[in-house]
PDB file of C-alpha atoms and ligand atoms in Angstrom:
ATOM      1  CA  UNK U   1      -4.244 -25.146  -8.765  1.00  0.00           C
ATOM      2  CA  UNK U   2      -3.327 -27.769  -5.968  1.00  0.00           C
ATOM      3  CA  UNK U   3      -1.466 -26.558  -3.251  1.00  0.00           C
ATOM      4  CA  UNK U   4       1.058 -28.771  -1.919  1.00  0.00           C
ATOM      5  CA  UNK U   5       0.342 -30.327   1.386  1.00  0.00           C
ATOM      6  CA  UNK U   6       3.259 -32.220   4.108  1.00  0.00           C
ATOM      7  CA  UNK U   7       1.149 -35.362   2.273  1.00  0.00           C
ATOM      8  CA  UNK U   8       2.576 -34.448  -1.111  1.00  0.00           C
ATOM      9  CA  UNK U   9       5.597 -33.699  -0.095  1.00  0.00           C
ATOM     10  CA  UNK U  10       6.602 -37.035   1.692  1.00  0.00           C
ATOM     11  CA  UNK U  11       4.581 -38.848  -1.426  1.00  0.00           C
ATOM     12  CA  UNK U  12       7.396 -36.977  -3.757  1.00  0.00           C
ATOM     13  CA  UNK U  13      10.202 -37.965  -1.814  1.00  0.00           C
ATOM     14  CA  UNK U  14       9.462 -41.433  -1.224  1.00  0.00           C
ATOM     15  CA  UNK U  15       8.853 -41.971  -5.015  1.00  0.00           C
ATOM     16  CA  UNK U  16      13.009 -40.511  -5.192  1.00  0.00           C
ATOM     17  CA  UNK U  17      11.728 -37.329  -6.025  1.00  0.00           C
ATOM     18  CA  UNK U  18      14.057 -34.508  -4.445  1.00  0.00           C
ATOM     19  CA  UNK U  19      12.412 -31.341  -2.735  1.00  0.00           C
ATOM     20  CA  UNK U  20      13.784 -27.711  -4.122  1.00  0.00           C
ATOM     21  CA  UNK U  21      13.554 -25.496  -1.294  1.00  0.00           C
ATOM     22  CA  UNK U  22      14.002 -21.440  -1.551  1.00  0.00           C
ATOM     23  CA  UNK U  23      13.597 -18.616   1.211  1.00  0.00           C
ATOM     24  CA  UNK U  24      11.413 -15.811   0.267  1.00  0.00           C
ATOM     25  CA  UNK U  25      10.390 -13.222   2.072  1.00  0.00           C
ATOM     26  CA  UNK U  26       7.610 -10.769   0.078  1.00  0.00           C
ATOM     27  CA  UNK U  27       4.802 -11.352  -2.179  1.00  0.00           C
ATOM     28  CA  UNK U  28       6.592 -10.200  -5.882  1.00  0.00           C
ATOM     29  CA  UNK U  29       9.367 -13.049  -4.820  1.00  0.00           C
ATOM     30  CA  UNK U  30       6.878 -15.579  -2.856  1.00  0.00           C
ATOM     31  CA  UNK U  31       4.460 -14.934  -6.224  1.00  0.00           C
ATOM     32  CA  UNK U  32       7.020 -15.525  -8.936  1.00  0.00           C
ATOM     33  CA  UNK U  33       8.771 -18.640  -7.315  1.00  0.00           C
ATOM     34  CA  UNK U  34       5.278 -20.580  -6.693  1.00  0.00           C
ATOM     35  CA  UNK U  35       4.574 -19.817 -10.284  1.00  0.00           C
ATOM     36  CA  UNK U  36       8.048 -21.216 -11.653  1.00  0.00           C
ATOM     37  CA  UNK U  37       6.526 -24.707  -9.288  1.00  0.00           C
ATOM     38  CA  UNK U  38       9.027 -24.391  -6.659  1.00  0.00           C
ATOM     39  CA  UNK U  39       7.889 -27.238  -3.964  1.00  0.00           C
ATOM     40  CA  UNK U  40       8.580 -25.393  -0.939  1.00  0.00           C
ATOM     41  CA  UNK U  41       9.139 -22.063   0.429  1.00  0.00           C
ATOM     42  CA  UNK U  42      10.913 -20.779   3.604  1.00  0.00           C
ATOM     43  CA  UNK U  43      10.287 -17.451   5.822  1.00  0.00           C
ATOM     44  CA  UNK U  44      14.016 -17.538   7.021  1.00  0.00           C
ATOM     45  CA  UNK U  45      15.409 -15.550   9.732  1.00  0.00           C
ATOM     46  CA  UNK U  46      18.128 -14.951   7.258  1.00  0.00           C
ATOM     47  CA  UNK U  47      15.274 -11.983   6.548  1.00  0.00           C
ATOM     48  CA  UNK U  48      17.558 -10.307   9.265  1.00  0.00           C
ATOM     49  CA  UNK U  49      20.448 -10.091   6.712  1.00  0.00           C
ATOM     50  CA  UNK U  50      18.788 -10.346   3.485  1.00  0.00           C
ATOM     51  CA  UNK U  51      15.881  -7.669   4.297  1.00  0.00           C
ATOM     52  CA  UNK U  52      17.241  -5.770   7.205  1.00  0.00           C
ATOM     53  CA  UNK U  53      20.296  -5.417   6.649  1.00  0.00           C
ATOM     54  CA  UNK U  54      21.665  -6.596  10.010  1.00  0.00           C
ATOM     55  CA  UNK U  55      24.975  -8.857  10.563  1.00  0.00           C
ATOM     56  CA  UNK U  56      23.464 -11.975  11.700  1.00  0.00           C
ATOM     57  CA  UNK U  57      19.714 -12.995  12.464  1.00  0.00           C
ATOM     58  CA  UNK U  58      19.911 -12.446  16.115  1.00  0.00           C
ATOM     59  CA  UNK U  59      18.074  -9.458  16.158  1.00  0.00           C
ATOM     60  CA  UNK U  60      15.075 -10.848  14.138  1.00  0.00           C
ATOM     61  CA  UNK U  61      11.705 -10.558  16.481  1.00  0.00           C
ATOM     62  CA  UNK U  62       8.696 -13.096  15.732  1.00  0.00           C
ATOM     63  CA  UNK U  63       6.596 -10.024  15.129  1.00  0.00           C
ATOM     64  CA  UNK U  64       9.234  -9.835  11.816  1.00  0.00           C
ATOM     65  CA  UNK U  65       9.013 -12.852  10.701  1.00  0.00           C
ATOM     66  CA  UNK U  66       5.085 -13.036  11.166  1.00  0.00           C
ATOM     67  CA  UNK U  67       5.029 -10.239   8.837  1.00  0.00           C
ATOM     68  CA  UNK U  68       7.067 -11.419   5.938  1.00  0.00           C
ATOM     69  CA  UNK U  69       5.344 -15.032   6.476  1.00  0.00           C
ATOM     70  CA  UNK U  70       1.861 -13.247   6.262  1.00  0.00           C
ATOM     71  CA  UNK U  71       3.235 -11.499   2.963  1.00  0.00           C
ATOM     72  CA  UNK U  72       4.474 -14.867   1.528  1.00  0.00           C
ATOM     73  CA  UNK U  73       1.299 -17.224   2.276  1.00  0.00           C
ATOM     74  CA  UNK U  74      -0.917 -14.362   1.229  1.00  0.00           C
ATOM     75  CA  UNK U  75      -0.272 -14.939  -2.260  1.00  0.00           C
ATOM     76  CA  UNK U  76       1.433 -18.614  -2.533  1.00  0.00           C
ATOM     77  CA  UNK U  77      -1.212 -20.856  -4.262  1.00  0.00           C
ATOM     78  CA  UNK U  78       0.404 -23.731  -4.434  1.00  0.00           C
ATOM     79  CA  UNK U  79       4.201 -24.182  -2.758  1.00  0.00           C
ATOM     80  CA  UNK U  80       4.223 -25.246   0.763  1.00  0.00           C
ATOM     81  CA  UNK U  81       5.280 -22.973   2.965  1.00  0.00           C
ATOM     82  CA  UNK U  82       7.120 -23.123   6.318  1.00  0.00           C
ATOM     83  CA  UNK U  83       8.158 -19.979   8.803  1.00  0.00           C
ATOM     84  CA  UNK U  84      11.244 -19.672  10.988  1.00  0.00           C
ATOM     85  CA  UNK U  85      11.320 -19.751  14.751  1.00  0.00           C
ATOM     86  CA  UNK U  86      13.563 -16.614  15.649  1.00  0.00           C
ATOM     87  CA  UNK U  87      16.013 -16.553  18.030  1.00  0.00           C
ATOM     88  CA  UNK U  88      14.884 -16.604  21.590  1.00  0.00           C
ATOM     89  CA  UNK U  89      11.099 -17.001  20.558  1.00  0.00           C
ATOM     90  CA  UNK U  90      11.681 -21.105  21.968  1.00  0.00           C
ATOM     91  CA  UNK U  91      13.838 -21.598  23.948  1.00  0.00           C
ATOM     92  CA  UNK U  92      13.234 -19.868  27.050  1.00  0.00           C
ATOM     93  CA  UNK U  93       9.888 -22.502  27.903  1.00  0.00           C
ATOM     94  CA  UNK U  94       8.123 -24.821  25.908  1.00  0.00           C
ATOM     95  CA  UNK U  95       4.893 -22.753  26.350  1.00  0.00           C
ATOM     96  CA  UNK U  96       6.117 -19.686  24.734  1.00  0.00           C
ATOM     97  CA  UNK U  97       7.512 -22.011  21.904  1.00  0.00           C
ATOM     98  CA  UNK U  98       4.043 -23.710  21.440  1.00  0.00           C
ATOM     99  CA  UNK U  99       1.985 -19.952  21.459  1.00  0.00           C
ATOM    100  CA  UNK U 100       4.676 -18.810  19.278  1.00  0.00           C
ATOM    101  CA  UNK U 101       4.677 -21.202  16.519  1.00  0.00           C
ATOM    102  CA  UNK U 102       0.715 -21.457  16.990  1.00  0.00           C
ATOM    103  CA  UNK U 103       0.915 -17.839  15.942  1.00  0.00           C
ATOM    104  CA  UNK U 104       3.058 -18.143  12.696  1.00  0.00           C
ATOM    105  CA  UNK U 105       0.528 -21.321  11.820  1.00  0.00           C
ATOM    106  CA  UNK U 106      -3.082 -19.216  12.836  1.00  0.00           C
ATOM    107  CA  UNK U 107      -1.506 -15.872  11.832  1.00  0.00           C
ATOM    108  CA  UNK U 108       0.781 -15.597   9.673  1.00  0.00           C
ATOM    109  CA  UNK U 109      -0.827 -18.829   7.618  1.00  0.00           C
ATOM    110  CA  UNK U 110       2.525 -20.989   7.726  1.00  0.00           C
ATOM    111  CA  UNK U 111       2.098 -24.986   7.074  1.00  0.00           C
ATOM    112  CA  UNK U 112       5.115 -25.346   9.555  1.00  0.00           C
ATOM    113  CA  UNK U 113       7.741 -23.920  11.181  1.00  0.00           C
ATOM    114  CA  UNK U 114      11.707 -24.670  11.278  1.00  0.00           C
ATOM    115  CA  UNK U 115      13.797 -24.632  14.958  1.00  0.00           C
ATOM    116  CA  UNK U 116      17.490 -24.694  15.098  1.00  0.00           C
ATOM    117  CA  UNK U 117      19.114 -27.219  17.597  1.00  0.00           C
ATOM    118  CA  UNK U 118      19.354 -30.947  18.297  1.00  0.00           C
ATOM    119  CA  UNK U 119      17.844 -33.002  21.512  1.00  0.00           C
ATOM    120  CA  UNK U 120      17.485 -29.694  23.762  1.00  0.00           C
ATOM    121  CA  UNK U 121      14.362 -29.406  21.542  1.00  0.00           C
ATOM    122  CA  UNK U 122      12.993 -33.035  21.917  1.00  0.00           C
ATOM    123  CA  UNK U 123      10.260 -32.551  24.211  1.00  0.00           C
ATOM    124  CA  UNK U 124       9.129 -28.881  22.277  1.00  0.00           C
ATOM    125  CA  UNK U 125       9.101 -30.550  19.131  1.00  0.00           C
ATOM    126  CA  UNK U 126       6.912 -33.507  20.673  1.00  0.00           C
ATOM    127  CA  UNK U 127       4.463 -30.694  21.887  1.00  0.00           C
ATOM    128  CA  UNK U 128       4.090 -28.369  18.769  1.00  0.00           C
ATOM    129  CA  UNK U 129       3.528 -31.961  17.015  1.00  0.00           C
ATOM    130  CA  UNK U 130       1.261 -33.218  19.105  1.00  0.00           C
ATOM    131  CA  UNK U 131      -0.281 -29.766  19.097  1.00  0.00           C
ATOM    132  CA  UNK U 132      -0.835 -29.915  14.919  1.00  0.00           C
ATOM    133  CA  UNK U 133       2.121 -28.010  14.247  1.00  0.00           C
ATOM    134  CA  UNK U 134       4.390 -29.623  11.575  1.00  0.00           C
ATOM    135  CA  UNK U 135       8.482 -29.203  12.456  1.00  0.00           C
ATOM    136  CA  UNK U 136      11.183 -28.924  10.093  1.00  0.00           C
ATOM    137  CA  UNK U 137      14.346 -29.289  11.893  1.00  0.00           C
ATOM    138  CA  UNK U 138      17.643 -27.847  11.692  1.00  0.00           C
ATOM    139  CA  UNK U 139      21.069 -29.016  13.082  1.00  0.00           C
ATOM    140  CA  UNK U 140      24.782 -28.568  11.802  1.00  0.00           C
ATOM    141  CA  UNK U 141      25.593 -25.028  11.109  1.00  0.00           C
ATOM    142  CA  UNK U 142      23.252 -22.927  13.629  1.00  0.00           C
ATOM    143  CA  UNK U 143      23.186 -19.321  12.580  1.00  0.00           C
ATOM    144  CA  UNK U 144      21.703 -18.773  15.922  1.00  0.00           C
ATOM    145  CA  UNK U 145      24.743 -20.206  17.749  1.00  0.00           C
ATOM    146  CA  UNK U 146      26.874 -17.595  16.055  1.00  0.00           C
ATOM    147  CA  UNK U 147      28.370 -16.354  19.650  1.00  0.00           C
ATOM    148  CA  UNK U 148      29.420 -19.732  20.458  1.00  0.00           C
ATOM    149  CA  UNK U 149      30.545 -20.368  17.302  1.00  0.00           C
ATOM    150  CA  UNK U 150      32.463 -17.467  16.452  1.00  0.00           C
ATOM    151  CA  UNK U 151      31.678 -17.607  12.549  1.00  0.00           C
ATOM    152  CA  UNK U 152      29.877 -19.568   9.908  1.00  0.00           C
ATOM    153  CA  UNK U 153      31.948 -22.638   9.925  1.00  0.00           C
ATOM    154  CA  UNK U 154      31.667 -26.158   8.571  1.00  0.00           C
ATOM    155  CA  UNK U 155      30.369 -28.518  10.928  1.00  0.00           C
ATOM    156  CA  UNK U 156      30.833 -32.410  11.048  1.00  0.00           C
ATOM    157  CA  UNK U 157      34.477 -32.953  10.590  1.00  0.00           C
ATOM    158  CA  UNK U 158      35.121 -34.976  13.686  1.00  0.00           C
ATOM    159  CA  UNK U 159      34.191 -38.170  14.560  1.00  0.00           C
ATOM    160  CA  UNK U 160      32.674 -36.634  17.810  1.00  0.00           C
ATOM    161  CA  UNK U 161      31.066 -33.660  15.907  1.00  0.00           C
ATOM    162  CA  UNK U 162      29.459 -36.911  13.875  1.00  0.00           C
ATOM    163  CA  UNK U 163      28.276 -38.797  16.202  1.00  0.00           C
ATOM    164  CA  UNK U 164      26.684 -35.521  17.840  1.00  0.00           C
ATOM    165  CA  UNK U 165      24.997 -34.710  14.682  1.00  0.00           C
ATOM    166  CA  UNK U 166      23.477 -38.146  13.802  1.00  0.00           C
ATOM    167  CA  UNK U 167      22.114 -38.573  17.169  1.00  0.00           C
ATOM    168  CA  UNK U 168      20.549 -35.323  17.338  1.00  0.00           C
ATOM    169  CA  UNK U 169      18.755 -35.995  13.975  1.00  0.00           C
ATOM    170  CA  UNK U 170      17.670 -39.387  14.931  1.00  0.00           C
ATOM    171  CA  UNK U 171      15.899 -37.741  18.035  1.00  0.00           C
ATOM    172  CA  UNK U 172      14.495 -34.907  16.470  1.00  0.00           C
ATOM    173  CA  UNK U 173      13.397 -37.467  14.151  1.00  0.00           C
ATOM    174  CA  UNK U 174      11.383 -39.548  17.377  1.00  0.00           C
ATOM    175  CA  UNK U 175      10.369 -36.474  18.521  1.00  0.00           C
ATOM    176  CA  UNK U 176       8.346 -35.654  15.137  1.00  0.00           C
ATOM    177  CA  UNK U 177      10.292 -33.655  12.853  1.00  0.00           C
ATOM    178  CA  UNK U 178       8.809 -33.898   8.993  1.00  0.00           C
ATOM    179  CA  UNK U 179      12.149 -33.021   7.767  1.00  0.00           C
ATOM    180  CA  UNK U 180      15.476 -31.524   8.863  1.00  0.00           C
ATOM    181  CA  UNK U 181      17.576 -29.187   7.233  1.00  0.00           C
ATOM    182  CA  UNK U 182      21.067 -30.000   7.078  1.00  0.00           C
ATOM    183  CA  UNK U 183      23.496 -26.666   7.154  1.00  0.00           C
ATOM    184  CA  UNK U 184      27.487 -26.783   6.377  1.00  0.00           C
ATOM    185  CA  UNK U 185      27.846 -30.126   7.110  1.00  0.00           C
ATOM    186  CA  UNK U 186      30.329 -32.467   5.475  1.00  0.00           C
ATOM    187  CA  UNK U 187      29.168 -33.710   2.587  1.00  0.00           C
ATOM    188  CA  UNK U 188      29.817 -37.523   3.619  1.00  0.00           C
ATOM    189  CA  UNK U 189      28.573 -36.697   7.435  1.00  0.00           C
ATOM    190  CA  UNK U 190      25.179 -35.565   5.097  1.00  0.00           C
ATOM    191  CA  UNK U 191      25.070 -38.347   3.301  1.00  0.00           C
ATOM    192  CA  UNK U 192      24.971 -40.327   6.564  1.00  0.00           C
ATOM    193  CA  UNK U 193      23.006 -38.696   8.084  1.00  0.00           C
ATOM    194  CA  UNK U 194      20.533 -39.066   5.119  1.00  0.00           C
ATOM    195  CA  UNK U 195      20.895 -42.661   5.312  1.00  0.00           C
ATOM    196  CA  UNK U 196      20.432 -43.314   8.478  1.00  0.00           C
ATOM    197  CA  UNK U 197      16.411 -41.022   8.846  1.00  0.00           C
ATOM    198  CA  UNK U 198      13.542 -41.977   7.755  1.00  0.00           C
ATOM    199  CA  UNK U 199      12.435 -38.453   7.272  1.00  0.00           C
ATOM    200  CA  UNK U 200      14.209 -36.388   4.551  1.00  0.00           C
ATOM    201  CA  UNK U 201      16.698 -33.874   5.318  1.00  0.00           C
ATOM    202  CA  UNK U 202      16.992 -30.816   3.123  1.00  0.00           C
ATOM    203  CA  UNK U 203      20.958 -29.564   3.039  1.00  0.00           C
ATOM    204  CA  UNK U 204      22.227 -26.429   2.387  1.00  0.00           C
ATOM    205  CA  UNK U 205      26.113 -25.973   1.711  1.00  0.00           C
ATOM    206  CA  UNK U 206      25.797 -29.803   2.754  1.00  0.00           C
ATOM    207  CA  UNK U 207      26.627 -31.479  -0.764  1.00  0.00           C
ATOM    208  CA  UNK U 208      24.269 -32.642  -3.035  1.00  0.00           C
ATOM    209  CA  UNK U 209      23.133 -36.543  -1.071  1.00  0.00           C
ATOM    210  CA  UNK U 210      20.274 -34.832   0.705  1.00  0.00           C
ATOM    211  CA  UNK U 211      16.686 -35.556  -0.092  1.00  0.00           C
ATOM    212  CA  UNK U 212      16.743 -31.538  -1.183  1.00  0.00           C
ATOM    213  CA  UNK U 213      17.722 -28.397  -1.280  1.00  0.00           C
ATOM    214  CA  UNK U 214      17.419 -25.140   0.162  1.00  0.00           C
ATOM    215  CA  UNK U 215      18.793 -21.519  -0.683  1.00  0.00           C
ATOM    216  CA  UNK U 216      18.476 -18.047   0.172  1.00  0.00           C
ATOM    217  CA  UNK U 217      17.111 -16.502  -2.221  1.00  0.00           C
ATOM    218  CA  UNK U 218      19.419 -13.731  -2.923  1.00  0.00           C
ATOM    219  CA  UNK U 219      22.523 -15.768  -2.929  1.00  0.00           C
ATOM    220  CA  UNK U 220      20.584 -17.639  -6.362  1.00  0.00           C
ATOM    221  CA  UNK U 221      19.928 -14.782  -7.803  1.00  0.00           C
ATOM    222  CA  UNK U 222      23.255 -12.976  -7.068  1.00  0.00           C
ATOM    223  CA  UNK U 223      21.491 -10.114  -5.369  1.00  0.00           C
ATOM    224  CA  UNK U 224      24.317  -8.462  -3.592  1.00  0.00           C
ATOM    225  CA  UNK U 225      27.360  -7.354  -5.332  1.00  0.00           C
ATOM    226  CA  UNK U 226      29.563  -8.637  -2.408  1.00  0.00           C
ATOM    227  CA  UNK U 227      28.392 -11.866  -1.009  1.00  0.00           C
ATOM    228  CA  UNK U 228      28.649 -14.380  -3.342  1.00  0.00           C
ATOM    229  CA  UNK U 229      29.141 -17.872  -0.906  1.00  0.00           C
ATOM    230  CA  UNK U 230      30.366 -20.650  -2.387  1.00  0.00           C
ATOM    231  CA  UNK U 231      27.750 -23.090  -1.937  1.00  0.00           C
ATOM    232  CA  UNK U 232      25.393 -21.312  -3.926  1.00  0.00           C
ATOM    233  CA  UNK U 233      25.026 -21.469  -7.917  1.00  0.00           C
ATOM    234  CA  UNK U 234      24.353 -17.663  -9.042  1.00  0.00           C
ATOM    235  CA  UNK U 235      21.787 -18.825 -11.836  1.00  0.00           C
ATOM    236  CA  UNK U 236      21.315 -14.876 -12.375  1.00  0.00           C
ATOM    237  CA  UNK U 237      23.106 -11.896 -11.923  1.00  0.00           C
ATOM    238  CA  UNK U 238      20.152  -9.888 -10.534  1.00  0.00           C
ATOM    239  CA  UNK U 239      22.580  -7.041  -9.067  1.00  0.00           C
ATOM    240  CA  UNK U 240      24.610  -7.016 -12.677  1.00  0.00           C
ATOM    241  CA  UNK U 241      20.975  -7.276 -14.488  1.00  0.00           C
ATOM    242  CA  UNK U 242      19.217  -4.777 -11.929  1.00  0.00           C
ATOM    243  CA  UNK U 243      21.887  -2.146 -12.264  1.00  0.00           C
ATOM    244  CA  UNK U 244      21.927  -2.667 -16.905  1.00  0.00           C
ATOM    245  CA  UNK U 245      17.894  -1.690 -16.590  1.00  0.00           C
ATOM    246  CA  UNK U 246      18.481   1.179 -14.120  1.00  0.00           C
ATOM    247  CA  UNK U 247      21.356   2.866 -16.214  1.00  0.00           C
ATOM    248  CA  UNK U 248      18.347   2.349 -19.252  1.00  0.00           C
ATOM    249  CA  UNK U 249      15.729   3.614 -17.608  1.00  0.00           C
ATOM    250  CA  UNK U 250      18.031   6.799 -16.316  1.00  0.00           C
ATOM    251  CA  UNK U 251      18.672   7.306 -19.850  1.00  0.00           C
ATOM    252  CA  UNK U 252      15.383   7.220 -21.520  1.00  0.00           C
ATOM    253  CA  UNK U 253      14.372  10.017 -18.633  1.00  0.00           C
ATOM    254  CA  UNK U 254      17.465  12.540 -18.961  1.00  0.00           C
ATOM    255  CA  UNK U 255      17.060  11.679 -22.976  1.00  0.00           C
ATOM    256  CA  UNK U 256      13.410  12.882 -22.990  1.00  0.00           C
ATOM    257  CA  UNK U 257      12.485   9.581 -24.457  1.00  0.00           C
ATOM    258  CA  UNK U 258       8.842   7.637 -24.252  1.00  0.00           C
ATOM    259  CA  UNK U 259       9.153   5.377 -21.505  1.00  0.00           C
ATOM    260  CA  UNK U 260       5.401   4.259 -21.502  1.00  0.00           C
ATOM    261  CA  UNK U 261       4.276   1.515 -22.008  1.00  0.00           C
ATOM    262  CA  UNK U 262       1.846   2.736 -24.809  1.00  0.00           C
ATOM    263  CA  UNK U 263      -0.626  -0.566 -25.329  1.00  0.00           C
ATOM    264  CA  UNK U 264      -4.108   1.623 -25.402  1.00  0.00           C
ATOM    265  CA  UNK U 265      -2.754   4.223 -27.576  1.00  0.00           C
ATOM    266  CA  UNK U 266      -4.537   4.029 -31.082  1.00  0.00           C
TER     267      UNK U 266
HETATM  268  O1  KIV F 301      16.975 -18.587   7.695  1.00  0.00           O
HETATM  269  C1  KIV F 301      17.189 -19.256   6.672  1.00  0.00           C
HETATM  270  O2  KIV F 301      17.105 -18.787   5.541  1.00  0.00           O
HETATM  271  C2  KIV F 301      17.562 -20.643   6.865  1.00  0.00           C
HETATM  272  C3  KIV F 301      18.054 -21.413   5.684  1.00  0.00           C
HETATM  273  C4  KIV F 301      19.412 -20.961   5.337  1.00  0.00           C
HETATM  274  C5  KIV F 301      17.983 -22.869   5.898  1.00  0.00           C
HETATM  275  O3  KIV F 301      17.489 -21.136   7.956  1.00  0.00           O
END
């Protein structure tokens, strides 16, 4: 099987080809979404709500997301895969961002990592590139920023916001991002964005002009009975599914009934 390098990827895209994008976080997941042929996969920090449990993603440690990206690349054989940059593993010095994202790469066997935030991260982005480290982007909606933010809210609606936004991506872009992901941004602000890189961006809850996609993976597969956002298709109703094969299995145990899987019997 070939495994798809940052080559392949911009070859697909420039022949129109769109990239689908998913987070995963463990090998059963990381295993059964490279097998379906998904192009790329994602070590989010969203492992911090997804996995963990916790509120946001602040409390996610690079230690964390080394281990989930270790569990995903062990057994990926072909998607590409791509690790998140916690919060506050680079932005306190550029040298502690290059080590750090060196370690998801040597470690934890990542083909590149994502950042959140716009010029502030010119001149790391420059040095993990030049270093041989491959950066994905990611401006718009910053989970990270959630304090200054005060909630997950749509981003791109004013002509200031815009203009912010489009010159952010066009230096990340000079700075030698592969990519950017695009998060709750206006779907026409997207769209011009989109237009106006060279470099694809990958949206999320950004409308559908992007050069891809990207989802959690539990919002796709309607995981949790709760949180259902709206920018994401539930293709399965894991949670609804999940909870049918429990009450079976519960039954065939209290009921005294065979629940082996009796293949070798004669
Ligand atoms: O952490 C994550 O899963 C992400 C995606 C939502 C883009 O950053």
């Amino acid at each position: 099987m070939t495994s798809i390098t940052l080559p392949t990827l911009l070859k697909k895209v420039a022949m129109g080809e769109k990239w689908a994008m998913l987070t995963a976080y463990d090998a059963a997941f990381a295993r059964l979404f490279d097998r379906a042929g998904i192009d790329m996969l994602l070590v989010g920090d969203s492992l911090g709500m997804v996995m963990q449990g916790y509120e946001n993603t602040l409390p996610v440690t690079l230690e964390e997301v080394l281990y989930h990206t270790k569990c995903v690349a062990r057994v990926v054989e072909r998607a590409h895969v791509t690790a998140d940059m916690p919060f506050m593993s680079y932005q306190a010095s550029r040298e502690q961002a290059l080590l750090h994202a060196g370690r998801l790469i040597k470690e934890g066997k990542a083909q590149a990592v994502k950042m959140e935030g716009g010029s502030e991260l010119a001149e790391t982005v420059y040095a993990m590139v030049q270093a041989g480290i491959p950066v994905m982007g990611h401006i718009g909606l910053q989970p990270q920023q959630i304090h200054h933010l005060g909630g997950y809210k749509i981003q791109g609606k004013d002509l200031s916001d815009i203009e912010k936004l489009l010159s952010d991506a066009k230096i990340l872009e000079e700075a030698g991002c592969f990519s950017i992901v695009l998060e709750g941004i206006m779907e026409e602000t997207a769209k011009q964005i989109t237009a106006a890189l060279k470099i694809p961006t990958i949206g999320i809850a950004s409308g559908p002009y992007c050069s891809g996609q990207v989802l959690v993976m539990h919002d796709l597969l309607g995981m949790h009975p709760d949180f259902r956002p709206h920018h994401a298709k539930i293709y399965i109703d894991l949670f609804k599914e999940v909870t049918k094969a429990i009450h079976e299995y519960m039954d065939d145990v209290k009921g005294g009934i065979q629940i082996e899987n009796r293949r070798n019997t004669a």
